[in-house]
Each structure stands twice: as structure tokens, then as C-alpha cells.
Short mmCIF file of N, CA and C in Angstrom, two decimals:
data_model
loop_
_atom_site.label_atom_id
_atom_site.label_comp_id
_atom_site.label_asym_id
_atom_site.label_seq_id
_atom_site.Cartn_x
_atom_site.Cartn_y
_atom_site.Cartn_z
N UNK Q 245 104.89 90.29 65.83
CA UNK Q 245 103.62 90.70 64.90
C UNK Q 245 103.59 92.03 64.75
N UNK Q 246 103.16 92.31 63.57
CA UNK Q 246 102.95 93.92 63.08
C UNK Q 246 101.81 94.44 63.91
N UNK Q 247 102.03 95.86 64.12
CA UNK Q 247 100.87 96.69 64.59
C UNK Q 247 99.78 96.96 63.56
N UNK Q 248 98.44 96.95 63.83
CA UNK Q 248 97.65 97.23 62.91
C UNK Q 248 96.65 98.37 63.34
N UNK Q 249 96.35 99.30 62.47
CA UNK Q 249 95.59 100.44 62.73
C UNK Q 249 94.91 100.62 61.34
N UNK Q 250 93.74 100.34 61.11
CA UNK Q 250 93.21 100.67 59.82
C UNK Q 250 91.62 101.06 59.87
N UNK Q 251 91.26 101.74 59.08
CA UNK Q 251 89.80 102.01 58.73
C UNK Q 251 89.35 101.36 57.41
N UNK Q 252 88.21 100.66 57.41
CA UNK Q 252 87.93 100.14 56.18
C UNK Q 252 86.48 99.82 56.27
N UNK Q 253 85.88 99.81 55.06
CA UNK Q 253 84.47 99.56 54.81
C UNK Q 253 84.37 98.05 54.08
N UNK Q 254 85.39 97.43 53.97
CA UNK Q 254 85.45 96.16 53.09
C UNK Q 254 85.95 96.33 51.74
N UNK Q 255 85.79 97.49 51.29
CA UNK Q 255 86.14 97.77 49.88
C UNK Q 255 87.56 98.75 49.95
N UNK Q 256 87.32 99.89 50.58
CA UNK Q 256 88.47 100.89 50.75
C UNK Q 256 88.93 100.68 52.00
N UNK Q 257 90.37 100.80 52.13
CA UNK Q 257 90.99 100.63 53.53
C UNK Q 257 92.12 101.87 53.58
N UNK Q 258 92.14 102.41 54.73
CA UNK Q 258 93.31 103.50 55.07
C UNK Q 258 94.06 102.84 56.16
N UNK Q 259 95.24 102.76 55.84
CA UNK Q 259 96.23 102.18 56.91
C UNK Q 259 96.79 103.43 57.76
N UNK Q 260 96.47 103.42 58.96
CA UNK Q 260 97.17 104.77 59.67
C UNK Q 260 98.38 104.66 60.12
N UNK Q 261 98.94 103.38 59.85
CA UNK Q 261 100.50 103.19 60.49
C UNK Q 261 101.30 103.51 59.12
N UNK Q 262 100.92 102.94 57.89
CA UNK Q 262 101.37 103.22 56.70
C UNK Q 262 102.69 102.86 56.37
N UNK Q 263 103.66 102.71 57.22
CA UNK Q 263 105.10 102.41 56.89
C UNK Q 263 105.85 103.30 56.13
N UNK Q 264 106.37 103.21 55.09
CA UNK Q 264 107.32 104.01 54.23
C UNK Q 264 106.31 104.89 53.37
N UNK Q 265 105.19 104.54 53.15
CA UNK Q 265 104.20 105.41 52.16
C UNK Q 265 102.82 105.48 52.90
N UNK Q 266 102.14 106.62 52.89
CA UNK Q 266 100.79 106.81 53.31
C UNK Q 266 100.92 107.57 54.64
N UNK Q 267 100.10 107.20 55.51
CA UNK Q 267 99.96 107.93 56.77
C UNK Q 267 100.87 107.33 57.71
N UNK Q 268 101.40 108.23 58.73
CA UNK Q 268 102.22 107.70 59.89
C UNK Q 268 101.52 108.42 61.09
N UNK Q 269 101.37 107.50 62.05
CA UNK Q 269 100.71 107.97 63.26
C UNK Q 269 101.60 108.79 64.17
N UNK Q 270 101.16 109.95 64.44
CA UNK Q 270 102.28 110.79 65.32
C UNK Q 270 101.78 110.79 66.78
N UNK Q 271 100.41 110.78 66.98
CA UNK Q 271 99.88 110.88 68.40
C UNK Q 271 98.68 110.29 68.36
N UNK Q 272 98.22 109.93 69.65
CA UNK Q 272 96.91 109.25 69.70
C UNK Q 272 96.27 109.53 70.99
N UNK Q 273 94.94 109.87 71.19
CA UNK Q 273 94.32 110.25 72.27
C UNK Q 273 93.00 109.57 72.52
N UNK Q 274 92.63 108.99 73.42
CA UNK Q 274 91.28 108.34 73.69
C UNK Q 274 90.49 108.92 74.71
N UNK Q 275 89.18 109.37 74.44
CA UNK Q 275 88.34 109.78 75.54
C UNK Q 275 87.33 108.70 75.59
N UNK Q 276 87.48 107.87 76.66
CA UNK Q 276 86.48 106.82 76.97
C UNK Q 276 85.12 107.36 77.51
N UNK Q 277 84.11 106.62 77.30
CA UNK Q 277 82.72 106.81 77.68
C UNK Q 277 82.51 106.64 79.14
N UNK Q 278 81.61 107.51 79.72
CA UNK Q 278 81.18 107.06 81.21
C UNK Q 278 80.19 105.98 81.18
N UNK Q 279 80.31 105.14 82.08
CA UNK Q 279 79.41 104.09 82.22
C UNK Q 279 78.01 104.74 82.68
N UNK Q 280 76.77 104.41 81.97
CA UNK Q 280 75.49 104.81 82.54
C UNK Q 280 74.84 103.58 83.10
N UNK Q 281 74.27 103.88 84.27
CA UNK Q 281 73.38 102.74 84.85
C UNK Q 281 71.87 103.22 84.61
N UNK Q 282 71.25 102.57 83.85
CA UNK Q 282 69.83 102.86 83.44
C UNK Q 282 68.90 102.07 84.44
N UNK Q 283 67.99 102.79 85.03
CA UNK Q 283 67.03 102.04 85.96
C UNK Q 283 65.71 101.97 85.51
N UNK Q 284 65.06 101.17 85.99
CA UNK Q 284 63.51 101.22 85.63
C UNK Q 284 62.69 100.98 86.80
N UNK Q 285 61.41 101.62 86.81
CA UNK Q 285 60.64 101.56 88.00
C UNK Q 285 59.80 100.30 87.99
N UNK Q 286 59.86 99.70 89.08
CA UNK Q 286 59.28 98.36 89.31
C UNK Q 286 58.21 98.42 90.29
N UNK Q 287 56.85 98.05 89.80
CA UNK Q 287 55.78 98.15 90.89
C UNK Q 287 55.78 97.16 92.03
N UNK Q 288 56.72 96.16 91.70
CA UNK Q 288 57.02 95.10 92.81
C UNK Q 288 58.14 95.46 93.78
N UNK Q 289 58.94 96.48 93.45
CA UNK Q 289 60.02 96.91 94.20
C UNK Q 289 59.63 98.29 94.83
N UNK Q 290 60.30 98.68 95.90
CA UNK Q 290 60.11 100.05 96.44
C UNK Q 290 60.92 101.04 95.58
N UNK Q 291 60.31 101.73 94.52
CA UNK Q 291 61.31 102.49 93.78
C UNK Q 291 61.82 102.03 92.65
N UNK Q 292 62.89 102.45 92.24
CA UNK Q 292 63.37 102.00 90.71
C UNK Q 292 64.57 100.96 91.14
N UNK Q 293 64.81 100.22 90.13
CA UNK Q 293 65.73 99.10 90.45
C UNK Q 293 66.62 99.20 89.13
N UNK Q 294 68.02 98.97 89.34
CA UNK Q 294 68.99 98.91 88.33
C UNK Q 294 68.58 97.89 87.26
N UNK Q 295 68.65 98.27 86.00
CA UNK Q 295 68.28 97.45 84.92
C UNK Q 295 69.54 97.08 83.98
N UNK Q 296 70.30 98.03 83.56
CA UNK Q 296 71.49 97.73 82.54
C UNK Q 296 72.38 98.60 82.74
N UNK Q 297 73.68 98.40 82.71
CA UNK Q 297 74.82 99.13 82.59
C UNK Q 297 75.27 99.21 81.10
N UNK Q 298 75.23 100.61 80.66
CA UNK Q 298 75.60 100.91 79.30
C UNK Q 298 76.70 101.95 79.09
N UNK Q 299 77.30 101.68 77.85
CA UNK Q 299 78.50 102.70 77.70
C UNK Q 299 78.11 103.53 76.46
N UNK Q 300 78.67 104.78 76.33
CA UNK Q 300 78.58 105.73 75.31
C UNK Q 300 79.49 105.37 74.23
N UNK Q 301 79.70 106.16 73.23
CA UNK Q 301 80.71 105.96 72.13
C UNK Q 301 82.05 106.51 72.63
N UNK Q 302 83.13 105.83 72.21
CA UNK Q 302 84.45 106.22 72.34
C UNK Q 302 84.92 107.21 71.25
N UNK Q 303 85.64 108.41 71.54
CA UNK Q 303 86.12 109.31 70.72
C UNK Q 303 87.74 109.17 70.65
N UNK Q 304 88.22 108.93 69.53
CA UNK Q 304 89.71 109.02 69.63
C UNK Q 304 90.24 109.89 68.62
N UNK Q 305 91.44 110.58 68.90
CA UNK Q 305 92.02 111.63 68.09
C UNK Q 305 93.31 111.00 67.68
N UNK Q 306 93.52 111.17 66.35
CA UNK Q 306 94.81 110.73 65.82
C UNK Q 306 95.29 111.94 65.07
N UNK Q 307 96.65 112.17 65.27
CA UNK Q 307 97.49 113.08 64.72
C UNK Q 307 98.35 112.34 63.65
N UNK Q 308 97.98 112.49 62.37
CA UNK Q 308 98.81 111.71 61.33
C UNK Q 308 99.66 112.83 60.44
N UNK Q 309 100.71 112.09 59.86
CA UNK Q 309 101.52 112.77 58.94
C UNK Q 309 101.42 111.76 57.61
N UNK Q 310 101.33 112.63 56.48
CA UNK Q 310 101.22 111.83 55.30
C UNK Q 310 102.59 112.01 54.47
N UNK Q 311 103.30 110.84 54.09
CA UNK Q 311 104.28 111.07 53.21
C UNK Q 311 104.20 109.97 52.09
N UNK Q 312 104.31 110.52 51.03
CA UNK Q 312 104.06 109.50 49.88
C UNK Q 312 105.29 109.54 48.74
N UNK Q 313 105.15 108.48 48.00
CA UNK Q 313 106.21 108.52 46.88
C UNK Q 313 105.94 109.23 45.69
N UNK Q 314 104.55 109.76 45.52
CA UNK Q 314 104.27 110.57 44.34
C UNK Q 314 103.19 111.33 44.62
N UNK Q 315 102.91 112.33 44.13
CA UNK Q 315 101.79 113.25 44.30
C UNK Q 315 100.48 112.36 43.89
N UNK Q 316 100.39 111.73 43.00
CA UNK Q 316 99.25 110.83 42.68
C UNK Q 316 98.98 109.96 43.98
N UNK Q 317 99.83 109.45 44.50
CA UNK Q 317 99.62 108.51 45.75
C UNK Q 317 99.03 109.24 46.82
N UNK Q 318 99.60 110.62 47.08
CA UNK Q 318 99.15 111.35 48.09
C UNK Q 318 97.69 111.76 47.79
N UNK Q 319 97.22 112.02 46.69
CA UNK Q 319 95.89 112.52 46.41
C UNK Q 319 94.88 111.22 46.53
N UNK Q 320 95.49 110.05 46.20
CA UNK Q 320 94.68 108.92 46.47
C UNK Q 320 94.42 108.50 47.73
N UNK Q 321 95.38 108.53 48.45
CA UNK Q 321 95.28 108.41 49.98
C UNK Q 321 94.24 109.32 50.71
N UNK Q 322 94.36 110.43 50.29
CA UNK Q 322 93.38 111.44 50.96
C UNK Q 322 91.92 111.17 50.33
N UNK Q 323 91.78 110.64 49.17
CA UNK Q 323 90.36 110.42 48.58
C UNK Q 323 89.98 109.27 49.39
N UNK Q 324 90.78 108.14 49.73
CA UNK Q 324 90.36 107.18 50.66
C UNK Q 324 89.83 107.46 51.87
N UNK Q 325 90.69 108.36 52.64
CA UNK Q 325 90.14 108.79 53.88
C UNK Q 325 88.73 109.50 53.72
N UNK Q 326 88.54 110.42 52.86
CA UNK Q 326 87.41 111.21 52.51
C UNK Q 326 86.21 110.25 52.28
N UNK Q 327 86.37 109.30 51.54
CA UNK Q 327 85.25 108.38 51.24
C UNK Q 327 84.83 107.46 52.42
N UNK Q 328 85.82 107.10 53.32
CA UNK Q 328 85.70 106.27 54.42
C UNK Q 328 84.81 107.37 55.44
N UNK Q 329 85.20 108.56 55.43
CA UNK Q 329 84.52 109.55 56.36
C UNK Q 329 83.10 109.72 56.03
N UNK Q 330 82.78 109.74 54.62
CA UNK Q 330 81.50 110.00 54.28
C UNK Q 330 80.66 108.65 54.42
N UNK Q 331 81.28 107.60 54.17
CA UNK Q 331 80.46 106.28 54.19
C UNK Q 331 80.14 105.83 55.68
N UNK Q 332 81.06 106.24 56.57
CA UNK Q 332 80.70 105.94 58.11
C UNK Q 332 79.56 106.75 58.54
N UNK Q 333 79.22 107.93 58.11
CA UNK Q 333 78.08 108.74 58.42
C UNK Q 333 76.89 108.24 57.56
N UNK Q 334 77.22 108.03 56.40
CA UNK Q 334 75.95 107.57 55.51
C UNK Q 334 75.50 106.28 55.88
N UNK Q 335 76.24 105.25 56.41
CA UNK Q 335 75.74 103.98 56.85
C UNK Q 335 74.57 104.00 57.81
N UNK Q 336 74.85 105.16 58.80
CA UNK Q 336 73.76 105.23 59.76
C UNK Q 336 72.76 106.02 59.58
N UNK Q 337 72.81 106.67 58.37
CA UNK Q 337 71.53 107.58 58.06
C UNK Q 337 70.83 107.09 56.68
N UNK Q 338 71.42 106.08 55.96
CA UNK Q 338 70.76 105.69 54.83
C UNK Q 338 70.46 104.07 54.87
N UNK Q 339 69.29 103.74 54.76
CA UNK Q 339 69.14 102.32 54.85
C UNK Q 339 69.81 101.46 53.52
N UNK Q 340 70.03 102.39 52.60
CA UNK Q 340 70.42 101.68 51.36
C UNK Q 340 72.07 101.31 51.41
N UNK Q 341 72.68 102.00 52.53
CA UNK Q 341 74.09 101.66 52.55
C UNK Q 341 74.22 100.35 53.41
N UNK Q 342 74.91 99.34 52.74
CA UNK Q 342 74.91 98.12 53.27
C UNK Q 342 76.34 97.66 54.02
N UNK Q 343 77.30 98.43 53.81
CA UNK Q 343 78.59 98.32 54.21
C UNK Q 343 79.02 99.13 55.32
N UNK Q 344 79.24 99.03 56.59
CA UNK Q 344 79.70 99.95 57.59
C UNK Q 344 81.21 100.09 57.59
N UNK Q 345 81.63 101.12 58.20
CA UNK Q 345 83.15 101.48 58.33
C UNK Q 345 83.39 100.85 59.78
N UNK Q 346 84.62 100.09 59.73
CA UNK Q 346 85.18 99.44 60.97
C UNK Q 346 86.62 100.06 61.10
N UNK Q 347 87.00 100.15 62.40
CA UNK Q 347 88.31 100.41 62.77
C UNK Q 347 88.79 99.13 63.24
N UNK Q 348 90.12 98.87 62.88
CA UNK Q 348 90.73 97.65 63.34
C UNK Q 348 91.98 97.93 63.87
N UNK Q 349 92.23 97.59 65.15
CA UNK Q 349 93.46 97.84 65.94
C UNK Q 349 94.21 96.55 66.38
N UNK Q 350 95.35 96.36 66.44
CA UNK Q 350 96.17 95.45 66.98
C UNK Q 350 97.62 95.77 67.56
N UNK Q 351 97.93 95.74 68.86
CA UNK Q 351 99.16 96.11 69.29
C UNK Q 351 100.32 95.06 68.86
N UNK Q 352 101.40 95.35 69.24
CA UNK Q 352 102.56 94.63 68.51
C UNK Q 352 102.69 93.17 68.80
N UNK Q 353 102.49 92.78 70.06
CA UNK Q 353 102.50 91.45 70.56
C UNK Q 353 100.90 90.95 70.92
N UNK Q 354 99.99 91.35 70.43
CA UNK Q 354 98.71 91.16 70.75
C UNK Q 354 98.31 89.99 69.88
N UNK Q 355 97.62 89.11 70.49
CA UNK Q 355 97.17 87.86 69.75
C UNK Q 355 95.92 87.84 68.89
N UNK Q 356 94.98 88.73 69.44
CA UNK Q 356 93.71 88.95 68.65
C UNK Q 356 93.51 90.39 68.24
N UNK Q 357 92.91 90.56 67.09
CA UNK Q 357 92.64 91.77 66.53
C UNK Q 357 91.33 92.39 67.02
N UNK Q 358 91.22 93.55 67.18
CA UNK Q 358 90.07 94.28 67.89
C UNK Q 358 89.29 95.04 66.72
N UNK Q 359 88.02 94.99 66.60
CA UNK Q 359 87.25 95.63 65.56
C UNK Q 359 86.14 96.48 66.46
N UNK Q 360 85.69 97.59 65.71
CA UNK Q 360 84.69 98.36 66.27
C UNK Q 360 84.01 99.19 65.21
N UNK Q 361 82.78 99.22 65.34
CA UNK Q 361 81.85 99.93 64.38
C UNK Q 361 82.13 101.54 64.59
N UNK Q 362 82.38 101.96 63.46
CA UNK Q 362 82.68 103.50 63.41
C UNK Q 362 81.38 104.21 63.08
N UNK Q 363 80.98 105.43 63.72
CA UNK Q 363 79.79 106.30 63.51
C UNK Q 363 80.07 107.42 62.71
N UNK Q 364 81.49 108.12 63.04
CA UNK Q 364 81.78 109.17 62.37
C UNK Q 364 83.33 109.38 62.26
N UNK Q 365 83.86 109.93 61.15
CA UNK Q 365 85.21 110.40 61.08
C UNK Q 365 85.28 111.78 60.80
N UNK Q 366 85.97 112.63 61.41
CA UNK Q 366 86.00 114.11 61.26
C UNK Q 366 87.51 114.42 60.98
N UNK Q 367 87.81 114.89 59.90
CA UNK Q 367 89.14 115.27 59.58
C UNK Q 367 89.00 116.75 59.58
N UNK Q 368 90.11 117.33 60.67
CA UNK Q 368 90.19 118.71 60.79
C UNK Q 368 91.24 119.40 59.78
N UNK Q 369 91.02 120.56 59.17
CA UNK Q 369 91.98 121.13 58.19
C UNK Q 369 92.61 120.33 57.17
N UNK Q 370 91.70 119.86 56.25
CA UNK Q 370 92.21 119.19 55.11
C UNK Q 370 93.35 119.93 54.48
N UNK Q 371 94.58 119.32 54.24
CA UNK Q 371 95.62 119.73 53.71
C UNK Q 371 95.45 120.08 52.08
N UNK Q 372 95.97 121.04 51.51
CA UNK Q 372 95.75 121.52 50.25
C UNK Q 372 96.91 120.98 49.40
N UNK Q 373 96.70 120.54 48.10
CA UNK Q 373 97.78 119.98 47.16
C UNK Q 373 98.44 121.10 46.62
N UNK Q 374 98.02 122.40 46.82
CA UNK Q 374 98.73 123.47 46.19
C UNK Q 374 99.69 124.11 47.09
N UNK Q 375 99.80 123.61 48.43
CA UNK Q 375 100.77 124.18 49.38
C UNK Q 375 102.25 123.87 48.98
N UNK Q 376 103.16 124.66 49.27
CA UNK Q 376 104.54 124.71 48.84
C UNK Q 376 105.17 123.28 49.39
N UNK Q 377 104.72 122.88 50.63
CA UNK Q 377 105.36 121.69 51.23
C UNK Q 377 105.18 120.58 50.22
N UNK Q 378 103.71 120.38 49.88
CA UNK Q 378 103.43 119.33 49.23
C UNK Q 378 104.10 119.28 47.79
N UNK Q 379 104.20 120.57 47.18
CA UNK Q 379 104.66 120.45 45.77
C UNK Q 379 106.29 120.31 45.72
N UNK Q 380 106.92 120.47 46.78
CA UNK Q 380 108.32 120.19 46.81
C UNK Q 380 108.74 118.81 47.35
N UNK Q 381 108.00 118.30 48.36
CA UNK Q 381 108.39 117.21 49.24
C UNK Q 381 107.44 115.92 49.05
N UNK Q 382 106.30 115.90 48.44
CA UNK Q 382 105.37 114.65 48.43
C UNK Q 382 104.93 114.56 49.90
N UNK Q 383 104.92 115.64 50.77
CA UNK Q 383 104.52 115.41 52.07
C UNK Q 383 103.52 116.32 52.49
N UNK Q 384 102.56 116.02 53.30
CA UNK Q 384 101.43 116.94 53.63
C UNK Q 384 101.63 117.29 55.28
N UNK Q 385 101.20 118.51 55.32
CA UNK Q 385 101.26 118.85 56.93
C UNK Q 385 100.50 118.06 57.76
N UNK Q 386 100.54 117.89 59.11
CA UNK Q 386 100.07 116.93 59.87
C UNK Q 386 98.38 117.33 59.89
N UNK Q 387 97.65 116.18 59.89
CA UNK Q 387 96.26 116.36 59.98
C UNK Q 387 95.89 115.59 61.40
N UNK Q 388 94.76 116.16 61.97
CA UNK Q 388 94.05 115.40 62.97
C UNK Q 388 92.80 114.87 62.61
N UNK Q 389 92.43 113.60 62.80
CA UNK Q 389 91.11 113.08 62.40
C UNK Q 389 90.63 112.51 63.91
N UNK Q 390 89.35 112.60 64.04
CA UNK Q 390 88.59 112.13 65.19
C UNK Q 390 87.68 111.08 64.87
N UNK Q 391 87.84 109.95 65.41
CA UNK Q 391 86.90 108.65 65.08
C UNK Q 391 85.93 108.58 66.19
N UNK Q 392 84.61 108.57 65.94
CA UNK Q 392 83.64 108.31 66.95
C UNK Q 392 83.24 106.71 66.60
N UNK Q 393 83.18 105.93 67.58
CA UNK Q 393 83.22 104.49 67.58
C UNK Q 393 82.64 103.88 68.68
N UNK Q 394 82.05 102.76 68.57
CA UNK Q 394 81.61 101.95 69.61
C UNK Q 394 82.81 101.33 70.52
N UNK Q 395 82.66 101.17 71.97
CA UNK Q 395 83.65 100.44 72.45
C UNK Q 395 83.93 98.90 72.12
N UNK Q 396 85.06 98.54 72.12
CA UNK Q 396 85.48 97.21 71.59
C UNK Q 396 84.75 96.08 72.46
N UNK Q 397 84.09 96.42 73.71
CA UNK Q 397 83.64 95.35 74.42
C UNK Q 397 82.06 95.23 74.11
N UNK Q 398 81.56 96.07 73.16
CA UNK Q 398 80.13 96.00 73.11
C UNK Q 398 79.67 95.42 71.81
#
């Protein structure tokens, strides 16, 4: 079975594995949230009692390399990622946005696909299309994106 790592809002999809064209994943780092035990005061007990165990958001960093068959494809791929980054933030701030952005992951021999709601996508150092590397090779310098998402188990 093939590996899957995509960002999608149901209409626009960015494949972070890409294959021969698009993004190629170079590295991946995950910062897991700490568990928080929320307590509540009970008049029936002596002091506070544990109520719920909750987790914060997961922050994942991906280093990607973009290699395309044409300059038009490179620009289209960058526009997809920019649109998804904007839509991820807008969904949580504007009630009129009805389509959230999800990240989908599946390892090579994994039977089930994992989905998680994305809160924010941050792209550091957007590459420029007028750089010499891009003009000569249809390739972009590596970029790093950070994805803030819910844990898969929530």
C-alpha cells in the first residue's frame, strides 16, 4: 500500500509525498502535546477531584522540496498550499467558511487512514519564482511548513 500525506479542504488537495512531481518530503518532526488533567471543585468531596484528561494541539514540521515538470505546475502547487493555509485559519475565525482543512496520513502497510482537523498552516520563507534555481531547473529551494492540528485520537 502506498503512503499518504495530504492536506485537503475537500476541493483543494496538496500531496506532500508528491512522487515524481510536486512536493517531496525531506524530513518530519512532531511536537506532541502534554496531557492536562482538568480538575473541578466538588462540595461533596474534600477539595478538588479529577474531571477530565485533555490534550492540546500537535505541531508538526515538514521540510519539503518542490520539483515540477514545468514552471506553471510549480506556481499552481504553491498556490494550492497558500490557499489551504489561508482556509485552515479562516475556517476557525469565520462562521461563513463551511469546509475545514484536514491532514490525512497513512504509513506504508497501515490498514486505516488517519484524519485530523488542521487549525493553522505556517509556511516559512516562501520561495521566489525569480530565483536562479527555479528559472533553470523547475525546482524550488526547500521550504518548511508547520501544521497545527488536533491529535488523531480526539
